[in-house]
PDB file of C-alpha atoms and ligand atoms in Angstrom:
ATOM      1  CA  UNK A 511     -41.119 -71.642 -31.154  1.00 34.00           C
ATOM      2  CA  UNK A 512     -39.538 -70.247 -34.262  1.00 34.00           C
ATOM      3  CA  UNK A 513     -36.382 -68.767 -34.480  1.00 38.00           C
ATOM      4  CA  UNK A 514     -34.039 -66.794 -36.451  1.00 37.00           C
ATOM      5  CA  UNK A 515     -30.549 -65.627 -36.001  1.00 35.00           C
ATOM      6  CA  UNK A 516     -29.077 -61.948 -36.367  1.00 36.00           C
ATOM      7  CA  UNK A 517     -25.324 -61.645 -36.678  1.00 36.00           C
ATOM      8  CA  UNK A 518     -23.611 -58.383 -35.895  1.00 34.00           C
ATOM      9  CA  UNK A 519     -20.543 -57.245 -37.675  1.00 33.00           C
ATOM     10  CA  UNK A 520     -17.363 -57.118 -35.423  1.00 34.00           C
ATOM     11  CA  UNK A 521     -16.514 -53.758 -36.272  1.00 30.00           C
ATOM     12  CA  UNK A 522     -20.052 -53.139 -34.666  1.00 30.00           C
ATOM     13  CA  UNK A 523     -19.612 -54.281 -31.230  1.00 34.00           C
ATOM     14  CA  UNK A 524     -15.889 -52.611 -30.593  1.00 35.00           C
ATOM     15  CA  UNK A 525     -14.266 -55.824 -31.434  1.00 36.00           C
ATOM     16  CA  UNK A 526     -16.632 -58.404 -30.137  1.00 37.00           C
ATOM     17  CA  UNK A 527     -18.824 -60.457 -32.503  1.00 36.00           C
ATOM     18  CA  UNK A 528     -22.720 -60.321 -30.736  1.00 36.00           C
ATOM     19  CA  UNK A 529     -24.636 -63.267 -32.288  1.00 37.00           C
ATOM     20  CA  UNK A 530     -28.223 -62.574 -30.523  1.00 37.00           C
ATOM     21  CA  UNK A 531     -30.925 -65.515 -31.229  1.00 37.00           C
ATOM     22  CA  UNK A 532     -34.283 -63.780 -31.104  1.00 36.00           C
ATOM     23  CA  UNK A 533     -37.501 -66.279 -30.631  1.00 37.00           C
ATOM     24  CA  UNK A 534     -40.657 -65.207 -31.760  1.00 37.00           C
ATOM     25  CA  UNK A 535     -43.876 -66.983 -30.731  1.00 33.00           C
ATOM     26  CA  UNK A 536     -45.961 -69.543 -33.374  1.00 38.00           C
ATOM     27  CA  UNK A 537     -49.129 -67.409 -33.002  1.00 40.00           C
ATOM     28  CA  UNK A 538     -46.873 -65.137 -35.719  1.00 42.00           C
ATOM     29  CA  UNK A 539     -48.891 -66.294 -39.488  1.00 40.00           C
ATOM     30  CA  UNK A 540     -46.432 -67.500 -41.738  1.00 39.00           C
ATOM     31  CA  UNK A 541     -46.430 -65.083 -43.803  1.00 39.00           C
ATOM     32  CA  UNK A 542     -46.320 -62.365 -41.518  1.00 41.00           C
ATOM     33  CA  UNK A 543     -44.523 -59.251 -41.885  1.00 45.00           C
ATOM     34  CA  UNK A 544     -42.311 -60.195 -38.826  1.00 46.00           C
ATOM     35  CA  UNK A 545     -41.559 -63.452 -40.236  1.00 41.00           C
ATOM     36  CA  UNK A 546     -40.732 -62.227 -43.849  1.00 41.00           C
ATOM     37  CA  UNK A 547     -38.570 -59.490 -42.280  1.00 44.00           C
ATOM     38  CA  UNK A 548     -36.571 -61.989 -40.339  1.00 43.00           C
ATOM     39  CA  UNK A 549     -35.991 -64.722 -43.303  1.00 46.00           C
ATOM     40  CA  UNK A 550     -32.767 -64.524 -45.342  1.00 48.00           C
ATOM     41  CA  UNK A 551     -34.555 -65.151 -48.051  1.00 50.00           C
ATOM     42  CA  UNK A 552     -36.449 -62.022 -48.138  1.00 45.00           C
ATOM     43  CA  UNK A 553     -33.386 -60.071 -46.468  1.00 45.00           C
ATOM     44  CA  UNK A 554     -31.199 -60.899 -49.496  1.00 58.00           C
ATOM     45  CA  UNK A 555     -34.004 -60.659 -52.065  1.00 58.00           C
ATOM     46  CA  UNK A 556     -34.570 -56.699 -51.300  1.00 55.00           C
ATOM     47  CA  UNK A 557     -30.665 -56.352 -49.695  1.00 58.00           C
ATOM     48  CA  UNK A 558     -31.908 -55.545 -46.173  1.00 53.00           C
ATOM     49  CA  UNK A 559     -29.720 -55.590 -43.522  1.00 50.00           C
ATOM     50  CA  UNK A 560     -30.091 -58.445 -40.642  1.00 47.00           C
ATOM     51  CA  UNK A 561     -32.478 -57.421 -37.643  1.00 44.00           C
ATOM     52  CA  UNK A 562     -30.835 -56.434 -34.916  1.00 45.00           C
ATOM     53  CA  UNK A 563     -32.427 -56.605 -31.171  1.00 47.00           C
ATOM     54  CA  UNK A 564     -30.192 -54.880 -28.546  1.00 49.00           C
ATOM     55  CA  UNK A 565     -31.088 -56.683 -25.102  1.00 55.00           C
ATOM     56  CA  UNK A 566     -27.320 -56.332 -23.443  1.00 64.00           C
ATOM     57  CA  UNK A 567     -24.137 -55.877 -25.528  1.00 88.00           C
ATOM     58  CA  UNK A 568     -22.416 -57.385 -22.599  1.00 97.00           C
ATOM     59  CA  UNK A 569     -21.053 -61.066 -23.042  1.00 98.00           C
ATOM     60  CA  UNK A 570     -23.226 -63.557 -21.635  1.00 98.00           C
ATOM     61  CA  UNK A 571     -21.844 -66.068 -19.201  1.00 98.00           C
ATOM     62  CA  UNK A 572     -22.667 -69.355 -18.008  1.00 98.00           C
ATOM     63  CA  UNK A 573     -21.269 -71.451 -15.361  1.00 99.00           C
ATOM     64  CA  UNK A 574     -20.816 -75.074 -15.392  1.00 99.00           C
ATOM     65  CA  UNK A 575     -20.009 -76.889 -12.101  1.00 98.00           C
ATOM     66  CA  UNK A 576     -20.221 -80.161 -10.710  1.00 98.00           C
ATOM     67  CA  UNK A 577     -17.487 -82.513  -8.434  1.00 98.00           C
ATOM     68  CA  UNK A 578     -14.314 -83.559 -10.167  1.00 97.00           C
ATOM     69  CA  UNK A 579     -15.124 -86.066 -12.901  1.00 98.00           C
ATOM     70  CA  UNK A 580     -19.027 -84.947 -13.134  1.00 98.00           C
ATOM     71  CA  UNK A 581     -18.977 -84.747 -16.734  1.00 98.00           C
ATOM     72  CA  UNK A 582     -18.062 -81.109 -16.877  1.00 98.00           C
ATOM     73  CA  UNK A 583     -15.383 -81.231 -19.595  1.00 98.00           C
ATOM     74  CA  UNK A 584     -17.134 -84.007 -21.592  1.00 98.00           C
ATOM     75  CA  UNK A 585     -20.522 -81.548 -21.678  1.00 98.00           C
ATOM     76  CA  UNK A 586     -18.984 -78.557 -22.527  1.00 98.00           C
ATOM     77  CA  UNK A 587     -17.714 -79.704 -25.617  1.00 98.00           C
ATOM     78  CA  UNK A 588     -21.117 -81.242 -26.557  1.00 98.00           C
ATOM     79  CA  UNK A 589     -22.597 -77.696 -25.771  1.00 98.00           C
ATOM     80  CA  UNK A 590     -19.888 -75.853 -28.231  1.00 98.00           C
ATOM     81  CA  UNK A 591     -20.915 -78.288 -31.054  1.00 98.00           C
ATOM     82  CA  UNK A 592     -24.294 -77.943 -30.736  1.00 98.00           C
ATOM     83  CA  UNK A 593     -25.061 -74.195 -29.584  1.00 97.00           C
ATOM     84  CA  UNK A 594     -22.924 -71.065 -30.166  1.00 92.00           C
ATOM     85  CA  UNK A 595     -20.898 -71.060 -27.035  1.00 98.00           C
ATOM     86  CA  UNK A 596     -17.000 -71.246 -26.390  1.00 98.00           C
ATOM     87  CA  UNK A 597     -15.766 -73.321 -23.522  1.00 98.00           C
ATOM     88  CA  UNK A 598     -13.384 -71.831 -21.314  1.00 98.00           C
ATOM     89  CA  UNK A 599     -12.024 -74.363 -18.379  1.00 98.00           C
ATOM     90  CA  UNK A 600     -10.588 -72.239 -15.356  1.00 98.00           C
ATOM     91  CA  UNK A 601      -8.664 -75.752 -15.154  1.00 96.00           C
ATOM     92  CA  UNK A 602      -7.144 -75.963 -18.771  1.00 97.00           C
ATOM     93  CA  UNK A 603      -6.477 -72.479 -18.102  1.00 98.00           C
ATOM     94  CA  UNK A 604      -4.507 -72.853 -14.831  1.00 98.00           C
ATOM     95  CA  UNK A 605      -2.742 -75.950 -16.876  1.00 96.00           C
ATOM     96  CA  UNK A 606      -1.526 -74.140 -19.356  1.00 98.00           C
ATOM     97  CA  UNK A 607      -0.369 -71.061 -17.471  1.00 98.00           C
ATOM     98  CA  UNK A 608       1.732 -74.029 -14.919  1.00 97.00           C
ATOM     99  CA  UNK A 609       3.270 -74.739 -18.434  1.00 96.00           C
ATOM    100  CA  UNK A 610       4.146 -71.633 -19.801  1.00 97.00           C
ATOM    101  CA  UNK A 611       7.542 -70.174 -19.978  1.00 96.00           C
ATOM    102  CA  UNK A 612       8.307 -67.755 -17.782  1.00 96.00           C
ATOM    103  CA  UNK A 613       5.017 -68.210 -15.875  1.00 97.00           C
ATOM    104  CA  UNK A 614       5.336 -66.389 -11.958  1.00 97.00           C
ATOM    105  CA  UNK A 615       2.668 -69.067 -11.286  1.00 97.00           C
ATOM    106  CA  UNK A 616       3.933 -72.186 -12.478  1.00 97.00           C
ATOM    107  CA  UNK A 617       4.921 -73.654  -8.984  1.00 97.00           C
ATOM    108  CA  UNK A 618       2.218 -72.512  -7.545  1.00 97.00           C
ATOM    109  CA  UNK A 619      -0.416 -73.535  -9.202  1.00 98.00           C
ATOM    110  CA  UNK A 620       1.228 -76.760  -9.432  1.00 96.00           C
ATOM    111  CA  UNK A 621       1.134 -76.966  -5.477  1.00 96.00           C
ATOM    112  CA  UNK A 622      -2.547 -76.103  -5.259  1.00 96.00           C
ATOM    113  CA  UNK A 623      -3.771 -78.579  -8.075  1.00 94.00           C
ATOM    114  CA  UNK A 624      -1.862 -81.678  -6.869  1.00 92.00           C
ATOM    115  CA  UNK A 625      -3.235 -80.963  -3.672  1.00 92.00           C
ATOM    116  CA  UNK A 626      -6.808 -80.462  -4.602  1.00 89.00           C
ATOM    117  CA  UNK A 627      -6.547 -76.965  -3.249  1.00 94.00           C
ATOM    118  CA  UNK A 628      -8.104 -73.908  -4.989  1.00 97.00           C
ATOM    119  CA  UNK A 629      -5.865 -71.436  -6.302  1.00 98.00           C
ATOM    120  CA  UNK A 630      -6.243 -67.859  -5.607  1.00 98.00           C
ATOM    121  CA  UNK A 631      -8.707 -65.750  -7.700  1.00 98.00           C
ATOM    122  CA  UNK A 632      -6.706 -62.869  -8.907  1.00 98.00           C
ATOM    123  CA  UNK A 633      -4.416 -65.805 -11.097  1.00 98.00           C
ATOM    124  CA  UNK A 634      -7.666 -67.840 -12.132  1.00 98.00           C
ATOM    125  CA  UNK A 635     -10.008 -64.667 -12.811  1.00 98.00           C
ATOM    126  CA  UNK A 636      -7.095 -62.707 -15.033  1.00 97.00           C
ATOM    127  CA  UNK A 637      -6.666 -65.730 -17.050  1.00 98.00           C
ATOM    128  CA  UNK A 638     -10.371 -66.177 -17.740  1.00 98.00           C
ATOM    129  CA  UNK A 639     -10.759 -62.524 -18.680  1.00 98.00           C
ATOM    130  CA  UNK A 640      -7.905 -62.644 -20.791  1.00 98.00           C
ATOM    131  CA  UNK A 641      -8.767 -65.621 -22.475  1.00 98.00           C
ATOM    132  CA  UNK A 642     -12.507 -63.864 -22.790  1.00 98.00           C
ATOM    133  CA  UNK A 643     -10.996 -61.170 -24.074  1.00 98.00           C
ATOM    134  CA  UNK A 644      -8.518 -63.008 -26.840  1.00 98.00           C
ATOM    135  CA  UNK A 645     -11.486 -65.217 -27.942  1.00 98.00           C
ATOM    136  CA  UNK A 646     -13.546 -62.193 -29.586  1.00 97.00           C
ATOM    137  CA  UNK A 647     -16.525 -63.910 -28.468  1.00 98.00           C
ATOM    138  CA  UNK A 648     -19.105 -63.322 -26.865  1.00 97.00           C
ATOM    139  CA  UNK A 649     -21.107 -66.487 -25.265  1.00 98.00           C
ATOM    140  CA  UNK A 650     -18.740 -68.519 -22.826  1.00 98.00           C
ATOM    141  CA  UNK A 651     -19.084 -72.018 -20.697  1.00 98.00           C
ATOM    142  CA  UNK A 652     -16.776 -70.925 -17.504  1.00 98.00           C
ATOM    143  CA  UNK A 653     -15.655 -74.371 -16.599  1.00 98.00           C
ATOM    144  CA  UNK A 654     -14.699 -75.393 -13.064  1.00 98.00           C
ATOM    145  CA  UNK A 655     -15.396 -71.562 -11.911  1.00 98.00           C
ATOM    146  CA  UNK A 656     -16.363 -70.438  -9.412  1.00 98.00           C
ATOM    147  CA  UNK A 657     -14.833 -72.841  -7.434  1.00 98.00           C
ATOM    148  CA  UNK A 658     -15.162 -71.265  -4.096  1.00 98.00           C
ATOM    149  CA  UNK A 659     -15.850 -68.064  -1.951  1.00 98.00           C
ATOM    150  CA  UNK A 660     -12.545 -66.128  -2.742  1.00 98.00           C
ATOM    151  CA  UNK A 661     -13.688 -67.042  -6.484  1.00 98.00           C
ATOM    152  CA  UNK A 662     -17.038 -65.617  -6.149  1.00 98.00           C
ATOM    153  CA  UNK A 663     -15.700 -62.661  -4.373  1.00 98.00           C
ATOM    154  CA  UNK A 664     -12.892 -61.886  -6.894  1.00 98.00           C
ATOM    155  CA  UNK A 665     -15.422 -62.319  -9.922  1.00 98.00           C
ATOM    156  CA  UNK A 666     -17.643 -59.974  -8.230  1.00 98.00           C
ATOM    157  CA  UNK A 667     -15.357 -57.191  -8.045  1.00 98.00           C
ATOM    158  CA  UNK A 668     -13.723 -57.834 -11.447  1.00 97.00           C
ATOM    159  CA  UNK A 669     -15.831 -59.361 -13.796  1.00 98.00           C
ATOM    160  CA  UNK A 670     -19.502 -59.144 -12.438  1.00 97.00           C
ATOM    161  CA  UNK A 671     -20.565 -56.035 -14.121  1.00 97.00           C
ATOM    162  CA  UNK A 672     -18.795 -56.761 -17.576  1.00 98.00           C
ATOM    163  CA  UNK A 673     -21.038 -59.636 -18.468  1.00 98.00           C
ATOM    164  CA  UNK A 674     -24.846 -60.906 -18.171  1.00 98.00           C
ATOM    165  CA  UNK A 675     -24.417 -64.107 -15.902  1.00 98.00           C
ATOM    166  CA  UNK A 676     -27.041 -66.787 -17.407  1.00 98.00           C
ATOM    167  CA  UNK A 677     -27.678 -69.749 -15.038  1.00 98.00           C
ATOM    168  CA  UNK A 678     -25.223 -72.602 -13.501  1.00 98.00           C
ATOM    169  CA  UNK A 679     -25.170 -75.461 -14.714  1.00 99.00           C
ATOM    170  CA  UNK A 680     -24.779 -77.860 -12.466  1.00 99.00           C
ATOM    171  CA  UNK A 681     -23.702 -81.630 -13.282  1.00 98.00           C
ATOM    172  CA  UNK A 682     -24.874 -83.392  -9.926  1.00 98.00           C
ATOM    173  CA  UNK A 683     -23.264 -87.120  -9.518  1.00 98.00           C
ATOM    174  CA  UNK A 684     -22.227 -89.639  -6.315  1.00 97.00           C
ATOM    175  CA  UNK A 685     -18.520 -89.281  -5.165  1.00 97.00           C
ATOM    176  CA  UNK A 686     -18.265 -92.693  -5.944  1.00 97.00           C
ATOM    177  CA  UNK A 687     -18.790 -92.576  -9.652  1.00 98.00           C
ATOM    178  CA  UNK A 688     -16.852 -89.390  -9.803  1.00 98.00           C
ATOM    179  CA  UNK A 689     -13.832 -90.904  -8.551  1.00 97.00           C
ATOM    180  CA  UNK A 690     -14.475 -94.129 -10.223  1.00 98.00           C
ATOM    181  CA  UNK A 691     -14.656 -91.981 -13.694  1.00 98.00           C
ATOM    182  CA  UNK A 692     -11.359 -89.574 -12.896  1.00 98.00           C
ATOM    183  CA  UNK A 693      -9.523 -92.589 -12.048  1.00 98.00           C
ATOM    184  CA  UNK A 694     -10.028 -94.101 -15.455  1.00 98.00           C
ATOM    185  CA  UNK A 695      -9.184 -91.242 -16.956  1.00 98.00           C
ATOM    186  CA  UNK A 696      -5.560 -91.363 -15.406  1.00 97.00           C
ATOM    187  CA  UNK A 697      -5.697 -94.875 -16.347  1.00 97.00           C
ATOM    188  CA  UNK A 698      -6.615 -93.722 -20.200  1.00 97.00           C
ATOM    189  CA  UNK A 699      -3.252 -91.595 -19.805  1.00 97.00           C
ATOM    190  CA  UNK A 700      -4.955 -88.425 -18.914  1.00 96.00           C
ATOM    191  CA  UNK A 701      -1.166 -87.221 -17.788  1.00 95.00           C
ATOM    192  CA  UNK A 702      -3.024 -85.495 -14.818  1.00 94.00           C
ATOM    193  CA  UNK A 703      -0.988 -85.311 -12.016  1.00 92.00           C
ATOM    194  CA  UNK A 704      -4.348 -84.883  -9.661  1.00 94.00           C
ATOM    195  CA  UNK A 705      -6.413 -88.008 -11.595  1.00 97.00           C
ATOM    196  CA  UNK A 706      -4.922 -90.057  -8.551  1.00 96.00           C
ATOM    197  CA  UNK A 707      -6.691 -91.798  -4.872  1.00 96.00           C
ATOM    198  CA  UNK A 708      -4.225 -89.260  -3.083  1.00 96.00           C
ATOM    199  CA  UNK A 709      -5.220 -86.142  -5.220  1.00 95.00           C
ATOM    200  CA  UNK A 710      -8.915 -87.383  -5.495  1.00 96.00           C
ATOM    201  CA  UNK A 711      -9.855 -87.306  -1.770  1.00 96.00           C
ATOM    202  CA  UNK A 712      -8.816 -83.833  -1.309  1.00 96.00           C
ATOM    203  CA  UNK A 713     -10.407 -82.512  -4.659  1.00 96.00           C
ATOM    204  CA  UNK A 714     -13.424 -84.547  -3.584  1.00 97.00           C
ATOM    205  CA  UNK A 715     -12.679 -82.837   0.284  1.00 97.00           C
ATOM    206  CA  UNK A 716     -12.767 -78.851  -1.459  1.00 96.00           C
ATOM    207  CA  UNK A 717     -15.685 -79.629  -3.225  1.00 97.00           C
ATOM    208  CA  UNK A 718     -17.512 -80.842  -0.597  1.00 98.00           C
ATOM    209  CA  UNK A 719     -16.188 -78.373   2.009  1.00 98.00           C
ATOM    210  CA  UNK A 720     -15.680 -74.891  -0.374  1.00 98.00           C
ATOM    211  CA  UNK A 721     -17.941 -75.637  -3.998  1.00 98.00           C
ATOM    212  CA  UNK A 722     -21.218 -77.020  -2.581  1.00 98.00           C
ATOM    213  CA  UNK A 723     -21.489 -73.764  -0.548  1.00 98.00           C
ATOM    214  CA  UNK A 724     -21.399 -71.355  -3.768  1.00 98.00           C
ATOM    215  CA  UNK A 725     -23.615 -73.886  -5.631  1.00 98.00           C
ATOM    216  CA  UNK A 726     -26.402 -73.367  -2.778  1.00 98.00           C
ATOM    217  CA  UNK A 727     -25.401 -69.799  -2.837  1.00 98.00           C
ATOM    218  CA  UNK A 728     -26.649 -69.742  -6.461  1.00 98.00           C
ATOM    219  CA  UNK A 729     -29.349 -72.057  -5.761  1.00 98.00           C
ATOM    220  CA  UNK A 730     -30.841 -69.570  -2.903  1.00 98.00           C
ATOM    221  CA  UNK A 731     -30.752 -67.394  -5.644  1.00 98.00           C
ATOM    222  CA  UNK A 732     -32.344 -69.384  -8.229  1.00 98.00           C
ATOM    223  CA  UNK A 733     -30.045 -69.307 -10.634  1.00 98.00           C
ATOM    224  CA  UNK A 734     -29.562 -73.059 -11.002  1.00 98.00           C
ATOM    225  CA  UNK A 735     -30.568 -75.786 -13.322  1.00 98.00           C
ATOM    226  CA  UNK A 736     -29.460 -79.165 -12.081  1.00 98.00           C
ATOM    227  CA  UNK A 737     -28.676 -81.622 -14.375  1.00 98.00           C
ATOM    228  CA  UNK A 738     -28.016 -85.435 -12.873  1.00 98.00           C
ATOM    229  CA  UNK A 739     -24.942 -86.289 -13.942  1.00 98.00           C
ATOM    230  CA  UNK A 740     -24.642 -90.050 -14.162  1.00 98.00           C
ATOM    231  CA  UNK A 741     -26.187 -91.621 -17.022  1.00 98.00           C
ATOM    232  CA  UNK A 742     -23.947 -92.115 -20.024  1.00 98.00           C
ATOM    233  CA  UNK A 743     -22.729 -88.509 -21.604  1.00 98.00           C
ATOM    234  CA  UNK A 744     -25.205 -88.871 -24.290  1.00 98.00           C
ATOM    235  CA  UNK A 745     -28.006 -89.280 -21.942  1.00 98.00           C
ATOM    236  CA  UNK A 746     -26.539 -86.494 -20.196  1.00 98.00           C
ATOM    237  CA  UNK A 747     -26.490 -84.009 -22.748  1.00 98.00           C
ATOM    238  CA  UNK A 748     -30.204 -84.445 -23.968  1.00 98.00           C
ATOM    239  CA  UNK A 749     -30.990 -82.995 -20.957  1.00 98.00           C
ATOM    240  CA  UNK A 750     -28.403 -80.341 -21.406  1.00 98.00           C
ATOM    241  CA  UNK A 751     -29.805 -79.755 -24.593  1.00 98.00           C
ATOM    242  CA  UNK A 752     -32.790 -79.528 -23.212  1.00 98.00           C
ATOM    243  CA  UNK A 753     -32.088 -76.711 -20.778  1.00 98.00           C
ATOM    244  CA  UNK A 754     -30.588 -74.321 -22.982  1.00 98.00           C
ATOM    245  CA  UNK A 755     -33.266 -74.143 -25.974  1.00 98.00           C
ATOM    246  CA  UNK A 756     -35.387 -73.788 -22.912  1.00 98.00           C
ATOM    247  CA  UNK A 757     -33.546 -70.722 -21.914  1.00 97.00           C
ATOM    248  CA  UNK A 758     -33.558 -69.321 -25.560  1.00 96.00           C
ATOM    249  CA  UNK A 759     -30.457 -70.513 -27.081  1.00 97.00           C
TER     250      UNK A 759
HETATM  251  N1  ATP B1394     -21.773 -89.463 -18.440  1.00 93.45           N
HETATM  252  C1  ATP B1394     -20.617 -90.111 -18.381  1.00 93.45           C
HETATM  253  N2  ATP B1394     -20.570 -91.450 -18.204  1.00 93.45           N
HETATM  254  C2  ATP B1394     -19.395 -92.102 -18.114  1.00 93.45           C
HETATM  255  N3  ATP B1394     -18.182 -91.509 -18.219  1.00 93.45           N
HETATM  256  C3  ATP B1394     -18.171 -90.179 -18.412  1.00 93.45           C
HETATM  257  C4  ATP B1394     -19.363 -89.406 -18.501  1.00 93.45           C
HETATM  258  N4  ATP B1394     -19.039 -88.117 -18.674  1.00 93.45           N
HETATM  259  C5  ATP B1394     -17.708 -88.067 -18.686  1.00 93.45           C
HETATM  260  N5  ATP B1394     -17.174 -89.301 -18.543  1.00 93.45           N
HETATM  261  C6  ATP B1394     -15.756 -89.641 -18.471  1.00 93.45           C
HETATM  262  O1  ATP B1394     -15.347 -89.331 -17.140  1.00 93.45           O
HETATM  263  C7  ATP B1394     -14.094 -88.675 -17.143  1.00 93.45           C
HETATM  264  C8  ATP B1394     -14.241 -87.289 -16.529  1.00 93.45           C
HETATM  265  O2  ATP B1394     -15.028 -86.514 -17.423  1.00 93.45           O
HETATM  266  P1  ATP B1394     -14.740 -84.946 -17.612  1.00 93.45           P
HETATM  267  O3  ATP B1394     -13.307 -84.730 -17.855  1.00 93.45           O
HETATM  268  O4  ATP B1394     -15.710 -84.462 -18.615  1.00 93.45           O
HETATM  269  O5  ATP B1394     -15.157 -84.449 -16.160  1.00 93.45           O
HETATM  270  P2  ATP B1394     -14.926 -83.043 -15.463  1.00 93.45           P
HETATM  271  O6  ATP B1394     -16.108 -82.808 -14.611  1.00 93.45           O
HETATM  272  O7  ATP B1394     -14.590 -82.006 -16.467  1.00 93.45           O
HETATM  273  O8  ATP B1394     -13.662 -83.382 -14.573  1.00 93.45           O
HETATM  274  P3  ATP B1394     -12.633 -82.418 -13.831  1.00 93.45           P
HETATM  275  O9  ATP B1394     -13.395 -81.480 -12.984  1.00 93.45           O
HETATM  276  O10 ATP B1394     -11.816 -83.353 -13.034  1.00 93.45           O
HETATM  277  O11 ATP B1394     -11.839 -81.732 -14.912  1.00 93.45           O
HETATM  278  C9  ATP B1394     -13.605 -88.666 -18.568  1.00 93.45           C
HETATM  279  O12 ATP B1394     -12.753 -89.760 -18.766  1.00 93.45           O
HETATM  280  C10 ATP B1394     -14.896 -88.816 -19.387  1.00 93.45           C
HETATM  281  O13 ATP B1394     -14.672 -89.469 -20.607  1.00 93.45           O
HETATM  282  N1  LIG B1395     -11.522 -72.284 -10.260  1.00 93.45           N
HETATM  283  C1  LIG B1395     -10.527 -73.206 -10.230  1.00 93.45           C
HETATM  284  C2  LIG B1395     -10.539 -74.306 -11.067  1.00 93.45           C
HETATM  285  C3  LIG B1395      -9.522 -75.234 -10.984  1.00 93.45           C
HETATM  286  N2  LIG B1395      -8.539 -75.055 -10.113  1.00 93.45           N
HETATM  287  C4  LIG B1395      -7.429 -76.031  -9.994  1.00 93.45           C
HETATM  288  C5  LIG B1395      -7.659 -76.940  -8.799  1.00 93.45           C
HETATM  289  C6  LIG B1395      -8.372 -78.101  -9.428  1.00 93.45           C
HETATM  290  O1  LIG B1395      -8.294 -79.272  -8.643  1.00 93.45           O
HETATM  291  C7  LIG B1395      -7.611 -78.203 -10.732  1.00 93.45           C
HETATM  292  C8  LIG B1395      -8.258 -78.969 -11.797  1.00 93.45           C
HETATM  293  O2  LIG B1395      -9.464 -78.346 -12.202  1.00 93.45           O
HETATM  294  P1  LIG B1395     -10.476 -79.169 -13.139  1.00 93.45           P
HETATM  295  O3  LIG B1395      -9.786 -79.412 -14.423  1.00 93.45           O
HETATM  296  O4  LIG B1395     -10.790 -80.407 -12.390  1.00 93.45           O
HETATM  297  O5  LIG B1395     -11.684 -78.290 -13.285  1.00 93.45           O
HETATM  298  O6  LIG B1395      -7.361 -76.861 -11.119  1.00 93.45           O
HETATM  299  C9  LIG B1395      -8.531 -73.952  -9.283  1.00 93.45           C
HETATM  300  O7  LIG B1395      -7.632 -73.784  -8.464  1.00 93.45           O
HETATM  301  N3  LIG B1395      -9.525 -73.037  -9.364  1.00 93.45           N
END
C-alpha cells in the first residue's frame, strides 16, 4: 500500500486540526496522475493545494483496555510516537482532577480509586471531553475508558455521536502478571496510592466483575482487536503496530 498524508488548516475544521491519511492501492503506475497529484513534490512544484478527502470531520476515537497493569499506559505512548494519535488516560485524568485546587471531586475520586471502584461517568466523561476539546486534536487513545456499564451508558448519551469510534484495543494478560507488574511499579516509586495487594484485588475484582462485560459487549459487536499482552512491551507493540497500519493509519 502507498500512502500519502493531507493536512487541513485549523482555521478549516472550526478549530480542530483533521490530519486524514488516505491509502491508495499499488495497482496505481507510478507515474500516475493520482500519484503525481498526491506527491509534495509536484504539489509545491505547480503551488497546488494538499488533497483533501472528507470521510467524517468528526474526531476519531479509539479505546484501549485491558486489566490494571496490562500494558495500557506503556502502549499508548508507543502508539503517540509512532502514529498521529494523542493519549488521553481517563486515569491521569481523574489524578489530576483529585489534585487540583478547588476540585468538588477531589475526595471522591480519591475514595473510588484507592478502592478499585469506578467513579461515576458524568466526572470521568466531562474531563475526557474537555481534555478532547483543549487538545485541538483530532485522533485520541481513550485510556482506561470505558471502564464499565454506567461508562458506556454516559458516553453514549454524551459523546457517542460527536466522534467516529475506531476499534478497542484490547491488551489481554493473566491476573498474575498484571499484579506482579503493578506491584513493581509501586516498588519503582510509582507514588500510586492503588499500586498496592489491598488496592490490587479489588481493581483486579471491577475488572473482572464490571470491564470484561463491556469488552464482550464490544466483542459481540466486533469491534475488537485483541492484542496478548504479556511478552515484553516491545514485543507487544509490533503487534500494535501491526493492527493499526492494518486499519489505515
Ligand atoms: N510488556 C510488558 N512487560 C513487562 N512489563 C511491562 C510491560 N508493559 C508494561 N510493563 C510495566 O508494567 C507496569 C504497568 O504498565 P502500564 O502502566 O503501562 O499499565 P496500565 O495497563 O496502563 O496500568 P493501569 O491500568 O494500572 O494504569 C509498568 O511498570 C510498566 O513499565
Ligand atoms: N474510566 C475510569 C478509569 C479509571 N478510574 C479510576 C479507578 C481506577 O482504579 C483508577 C486508576 O485507573 P488506571 O490508571 O489504572 O487506568 O482510576 C475510573 O474510576 N474510571
Amino acid at each position: 500500500m502507498w500512502r500519502a498524508f493531507a493536512r487541513l488548516p485549523r482555521a478549516l475544521e472550526g478549530g480542530t486540526e483533521v490530519v486524514q491519511q488516505i491509502t491508495l492501492t499499488q495497482h496505481l503506475p507510478p507515474h500516475s496522475n493520482v500519484r503525481n497529484f498526491c506527491s509534495t513534490y509536484y504539489r509545491k512544484k505547480h503551488n497546488l493545494q494538499p488533497i483533501i478527502m472528507t470521510s467524517s470531520s468528526k474526531p476519531k476515537v479509539v479505546f484501549v483496555l485491558g486489566g490494571p497493569g496490562a500494558g495500557k499506559g506503556t502502549q499508548c505512548s508507543k502508539i503517540v510516537d509512532r502514529f498521529l494519535f494523542t493519549h488521553l488516560s481517563a486515569g491521569d485524568l481523574l489524578r489530576e482532577e483529585r489534585s487540583r485546587e478547588g476540585s468538588e471531586f477531589g475526595t471522591l475520586i480519591e475514595d473510588y480509586i484507592r478502592n478499585g471502584k469506578i467513579v461515576p461517568v458524568d466526572v470521568t466523561c466531562s474531563l475526557l471531553e474537555n481534555a478532547m476539546k483543549n487538545s485541538g486534536k483530532s485522533l485520541f487513545l481513550i485510556d482506561g475508558f470505558p471502564r464499565n456499564q454506567d461508562n458506556l451508558d454516559g458516553w453514549n448519551r454524551q459523546m457517542s455521536e460527536k466522534v467516529d469510534m475506531q476499534f478497542v484495543l484490547f491488551f489481554d494478560c493473566d491476573e498474575e502478571v498484571c499484579v506482579k507488574r503493578c506491584l513493581n511499579r509501586g516498588q519503582g516509586g510509582s507514588g500510586r496510592s492503588d499500586d498496592n495487594l489491598e488496592s490490587l484485588k479489588k481493581r483486579i475484582q471491577t475488572y473482572n466483575n464490571d470491564s470484561l462485560p463491556i469488552i464482550k459487549h464490544f466483542e459481540g459487536a466486533g469491534q475488537v482487536k485483541k492484542i496478548d499482552a504479556s511478552p515484553d512491551a516491545d514485543k507487544v507493540f509490533s503487534e500494535v503496530e501491526r493492527t493499526f497500519l492494518s486499519s489505515g493509519f
